[in-house]
Structures are given as C-alpha cells and as structure tokens.
CSV table of C-alpha atoms in Angstrom, one decimal:
chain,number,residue,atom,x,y,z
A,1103,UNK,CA,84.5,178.0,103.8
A,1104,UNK,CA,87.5,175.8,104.9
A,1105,UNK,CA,86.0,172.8,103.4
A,1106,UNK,CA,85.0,173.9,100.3
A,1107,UNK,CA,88.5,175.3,99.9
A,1108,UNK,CA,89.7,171.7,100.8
A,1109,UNK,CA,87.6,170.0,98.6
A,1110,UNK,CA,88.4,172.4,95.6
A,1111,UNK,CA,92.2,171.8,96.4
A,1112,UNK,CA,91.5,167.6,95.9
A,1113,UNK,CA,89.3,168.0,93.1
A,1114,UNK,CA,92.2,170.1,91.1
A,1115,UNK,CA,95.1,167.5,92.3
A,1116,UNK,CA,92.6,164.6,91.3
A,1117,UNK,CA,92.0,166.5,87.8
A,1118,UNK,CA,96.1,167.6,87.4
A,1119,UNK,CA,96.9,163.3,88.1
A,1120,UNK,CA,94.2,162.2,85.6
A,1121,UNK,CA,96.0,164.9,82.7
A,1122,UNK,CA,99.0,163.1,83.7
A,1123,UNK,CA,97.8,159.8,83.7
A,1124,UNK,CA,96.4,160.5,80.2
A,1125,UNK,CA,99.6,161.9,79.3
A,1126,UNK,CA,101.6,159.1,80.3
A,1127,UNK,CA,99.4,156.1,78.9
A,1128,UNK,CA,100.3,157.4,74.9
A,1129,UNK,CA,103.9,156.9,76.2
A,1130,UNK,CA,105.2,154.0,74.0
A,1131,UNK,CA,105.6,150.5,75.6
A,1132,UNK,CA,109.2,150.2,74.9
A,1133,UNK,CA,109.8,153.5,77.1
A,1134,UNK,CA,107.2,153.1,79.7
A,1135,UNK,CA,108.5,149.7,80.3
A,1136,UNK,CA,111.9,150.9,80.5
A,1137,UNK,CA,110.9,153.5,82.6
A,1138,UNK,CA,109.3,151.5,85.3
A,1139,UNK,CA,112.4,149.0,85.4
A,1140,UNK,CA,115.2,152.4,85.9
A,1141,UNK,CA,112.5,153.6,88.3
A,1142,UNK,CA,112.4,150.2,90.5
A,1143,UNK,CA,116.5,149.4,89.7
A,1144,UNK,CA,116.8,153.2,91.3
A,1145,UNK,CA,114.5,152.7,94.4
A,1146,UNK,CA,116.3,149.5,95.4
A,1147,UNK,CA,119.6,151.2,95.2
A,1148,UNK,CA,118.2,153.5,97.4
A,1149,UNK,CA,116.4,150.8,100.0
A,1150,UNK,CA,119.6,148.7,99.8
A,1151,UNK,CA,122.5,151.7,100.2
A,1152,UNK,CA,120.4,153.0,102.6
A,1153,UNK,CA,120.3,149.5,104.7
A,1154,UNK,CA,124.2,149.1,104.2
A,1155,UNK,CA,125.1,152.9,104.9
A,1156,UNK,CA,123.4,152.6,108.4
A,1157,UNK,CA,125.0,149.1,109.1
A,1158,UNK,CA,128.3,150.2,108.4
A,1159,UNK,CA,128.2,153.9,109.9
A,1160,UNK,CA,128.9,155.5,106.5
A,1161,UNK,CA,127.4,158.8,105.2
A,1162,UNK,CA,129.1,158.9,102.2
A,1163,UNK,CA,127.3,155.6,101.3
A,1164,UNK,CA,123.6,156.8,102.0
A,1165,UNK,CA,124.7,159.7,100.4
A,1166,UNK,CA,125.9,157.8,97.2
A,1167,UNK,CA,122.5,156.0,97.1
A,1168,UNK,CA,120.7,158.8,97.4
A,1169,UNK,CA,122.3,160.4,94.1
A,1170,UNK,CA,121.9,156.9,92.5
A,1171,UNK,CA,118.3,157.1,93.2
A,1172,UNK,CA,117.9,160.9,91.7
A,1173,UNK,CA,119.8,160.2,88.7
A,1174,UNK,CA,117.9,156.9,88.0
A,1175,UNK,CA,114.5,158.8,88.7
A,1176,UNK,CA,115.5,161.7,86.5
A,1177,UNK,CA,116.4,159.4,83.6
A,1178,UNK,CA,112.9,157.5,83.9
A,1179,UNK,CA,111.3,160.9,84.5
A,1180,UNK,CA,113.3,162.3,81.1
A,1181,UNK,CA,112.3,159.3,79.0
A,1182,UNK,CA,108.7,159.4,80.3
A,1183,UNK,CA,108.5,163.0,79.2
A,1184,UNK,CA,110.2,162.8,76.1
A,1185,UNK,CA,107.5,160.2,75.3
A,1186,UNK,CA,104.5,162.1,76.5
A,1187,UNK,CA,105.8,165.0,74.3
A,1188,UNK,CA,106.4,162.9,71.4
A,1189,UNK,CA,110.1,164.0,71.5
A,1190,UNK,CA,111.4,161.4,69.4
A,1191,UNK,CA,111.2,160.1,66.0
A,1192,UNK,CA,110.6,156.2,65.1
A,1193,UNK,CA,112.3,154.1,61.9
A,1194,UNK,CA,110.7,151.0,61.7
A,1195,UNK,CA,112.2,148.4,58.8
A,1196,UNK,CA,113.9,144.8,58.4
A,1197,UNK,CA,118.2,144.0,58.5
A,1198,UNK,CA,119.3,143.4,55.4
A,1199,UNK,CA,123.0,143.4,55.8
A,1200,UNK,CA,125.3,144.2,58.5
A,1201,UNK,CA,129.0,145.4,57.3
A,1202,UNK,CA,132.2,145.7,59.9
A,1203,UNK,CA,131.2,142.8,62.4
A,1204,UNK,CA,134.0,141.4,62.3
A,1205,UNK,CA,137.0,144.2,61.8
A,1206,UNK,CA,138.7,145.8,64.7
A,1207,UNK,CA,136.3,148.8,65.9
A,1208,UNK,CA,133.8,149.1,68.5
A,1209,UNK,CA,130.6,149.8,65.4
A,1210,UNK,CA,129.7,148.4,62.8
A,1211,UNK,CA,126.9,149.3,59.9
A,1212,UNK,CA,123.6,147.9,59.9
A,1213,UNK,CA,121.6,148.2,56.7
A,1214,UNK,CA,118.0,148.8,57.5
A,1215,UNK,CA,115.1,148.6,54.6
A,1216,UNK,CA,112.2,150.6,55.7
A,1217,UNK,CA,108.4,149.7,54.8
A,1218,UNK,CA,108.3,152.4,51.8
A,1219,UNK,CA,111.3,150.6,50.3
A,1220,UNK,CA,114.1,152.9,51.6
A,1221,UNK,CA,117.6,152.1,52.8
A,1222,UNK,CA,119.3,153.4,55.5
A,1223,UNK,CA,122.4,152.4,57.0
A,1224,UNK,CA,122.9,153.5,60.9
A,1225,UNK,CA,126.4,152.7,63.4
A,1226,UNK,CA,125.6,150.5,65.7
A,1227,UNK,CA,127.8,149.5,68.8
A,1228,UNK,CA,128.8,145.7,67.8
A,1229,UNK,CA,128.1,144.2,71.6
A,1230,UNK,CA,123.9,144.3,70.1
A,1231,UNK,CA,122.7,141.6,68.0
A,1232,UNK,CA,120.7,141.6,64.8
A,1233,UNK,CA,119.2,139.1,62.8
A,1234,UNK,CA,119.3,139.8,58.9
A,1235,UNK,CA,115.5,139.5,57.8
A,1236,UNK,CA,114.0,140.8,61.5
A,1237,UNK,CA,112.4,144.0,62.2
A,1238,UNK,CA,113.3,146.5,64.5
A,1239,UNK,CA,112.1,150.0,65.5
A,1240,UNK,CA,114.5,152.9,66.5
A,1241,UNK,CA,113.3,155.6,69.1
A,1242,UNK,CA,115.5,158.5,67.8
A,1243,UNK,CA,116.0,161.8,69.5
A,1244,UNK,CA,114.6,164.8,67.7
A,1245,UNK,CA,116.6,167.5,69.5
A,1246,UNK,CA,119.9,165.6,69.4
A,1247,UNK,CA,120.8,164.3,66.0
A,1248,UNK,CA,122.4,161.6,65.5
A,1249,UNK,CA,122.2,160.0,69.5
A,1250,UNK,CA,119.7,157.3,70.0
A,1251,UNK,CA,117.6,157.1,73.0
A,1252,UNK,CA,115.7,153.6,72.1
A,1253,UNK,CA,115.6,151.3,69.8
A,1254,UNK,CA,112.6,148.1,70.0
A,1255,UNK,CA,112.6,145.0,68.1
A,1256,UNK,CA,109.4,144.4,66.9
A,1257,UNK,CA,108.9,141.5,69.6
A,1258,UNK,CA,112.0,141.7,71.8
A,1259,UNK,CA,115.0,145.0,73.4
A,1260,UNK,CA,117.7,145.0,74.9
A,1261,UNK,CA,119.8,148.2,77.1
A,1262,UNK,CA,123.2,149.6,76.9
A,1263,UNK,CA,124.3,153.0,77.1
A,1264,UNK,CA,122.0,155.4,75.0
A,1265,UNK,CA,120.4,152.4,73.5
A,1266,UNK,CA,116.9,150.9,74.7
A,1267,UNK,CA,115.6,147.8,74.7
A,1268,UNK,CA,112.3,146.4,76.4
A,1269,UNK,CA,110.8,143.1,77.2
A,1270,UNK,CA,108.5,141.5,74.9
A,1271,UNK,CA,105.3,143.0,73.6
C-alpha cells in the first residue's frame, strides 16, 4: 500500500513539473532569457557572499547575500510568471524620430510607427539608445499603466531599471 502511495506521489510531482514546464516554454525569449541571467547573477551573489561572510566572520554579510539572492529569485520568478500568464502587452514598430536627446532632463520622446501605420510617442530614459529606422518591441505591463517591464529590439536588448533588454535572438 506504501508503494503505490509513493508511486502515486511521483507520478503527480512528475505531472505538476511537466504543466510547469509547458507553462514556462510560451514564456517569451526576451523574459526567459532575462530570467535565467537574474536567476544565475542572484545564485552567485549568494555562492560568493556566502564564501566572503565565512572568511571574514560576518553574519550580516551572509545575511545580506542571502536577501540578495531572494530578491533576485523573486524578480526572475515575477517575470517568469507574468509571462506564463501573459501579463503584459507587446508594441512592436520602427523609430522614426526621437525629440529631447539633447536638452537637459533625464527622458526624452521616442516616436514609434507601428506595423498598422499608427504613431505613438513613449518617454524613454535617455542613457538607451535607438536607431531611427530599427524595430523594437515593448513588453508593457497590463496591471501597471504606464511602467514598462521589457522592452526587445527585434535582434538585440539591453537592462536598466524597469527596462529589459536580452541577448540576440
């Protein structure tokens, strides 16, 4: 009775990973990719404060690391969920002007023509670069207007603070 009790337990923890699994392979690459690099970043802040915290004697150092490492796995966690859920909306177009690059301010508007022959213009934080006549895609929140959580050039992406970007495709 013990084994088949056993067995039942594996073959439900075997079926809940695979849903997962499935789940997380519709994850865009942009965020999966992003993802794995927080994920990695966050596990060898962990290894590494760990290491120092026991060479020089300090709690407060492996303790540090430790909330590094949650925060860095919560945030990979977050954008693997919000992907899985499709919690985000996408604008994919070309630059066709960028206004305030070189006035005093920390944005600066970046005209984007989508494939339907819309215009948008969104803020962006000047320290990103865009090429007039490229193609990007934005990852937008749906539950928080207005903050981005990714955006993707069609080939490249960068990081900064709210704002994704990948490797290459």
């Amino acid at each position: 009775m013990k084994h088949k009790k056993k067995m039942n337990r594996r073959e439900r923890i075997a079926d809940y990973i695979n849903q997962r699994m499935e789940g997380f392979s519709k994850v865009p690459n942009v965020l999966a990719d992003r993802a794995l690099k927080i994920g990695a970043l966050s596990f060898l802040a962990l290894f590494l404060g760990s290491y120092m915290g026991r060479q020089m004697d300090s709690a407060s150092f492996i303790a540090w690391s430790v909330v590094m490492w949650l925060s860095g796995i919560g945030y990979a966690f977050h954008l693997l969920w919000c992907g899985e859920k499709k919690e985000y909306e996408t604008i994919e177009g070309t630059v066709y002007e960028i206004k305030g690059k070189r006035i005093p301010g920390r944005v600066c508007k970046v005209g984007i023509r989508l494939s339907d022959g819309k215009q948008t213009v969104l803020l962006m934080d000047k320290k990103h670069q865009f090429t007039i006549g490229k193609k990007y895609r934005f990852y937008f929140n749906k539950r928080k207007q207005g903050v981005l959580f990714g955006i993707q050039k069609v080939r490249c992406c960068f990081k900064c603070r709210l704002l994704l970007w990948g490797g290459r495709n």
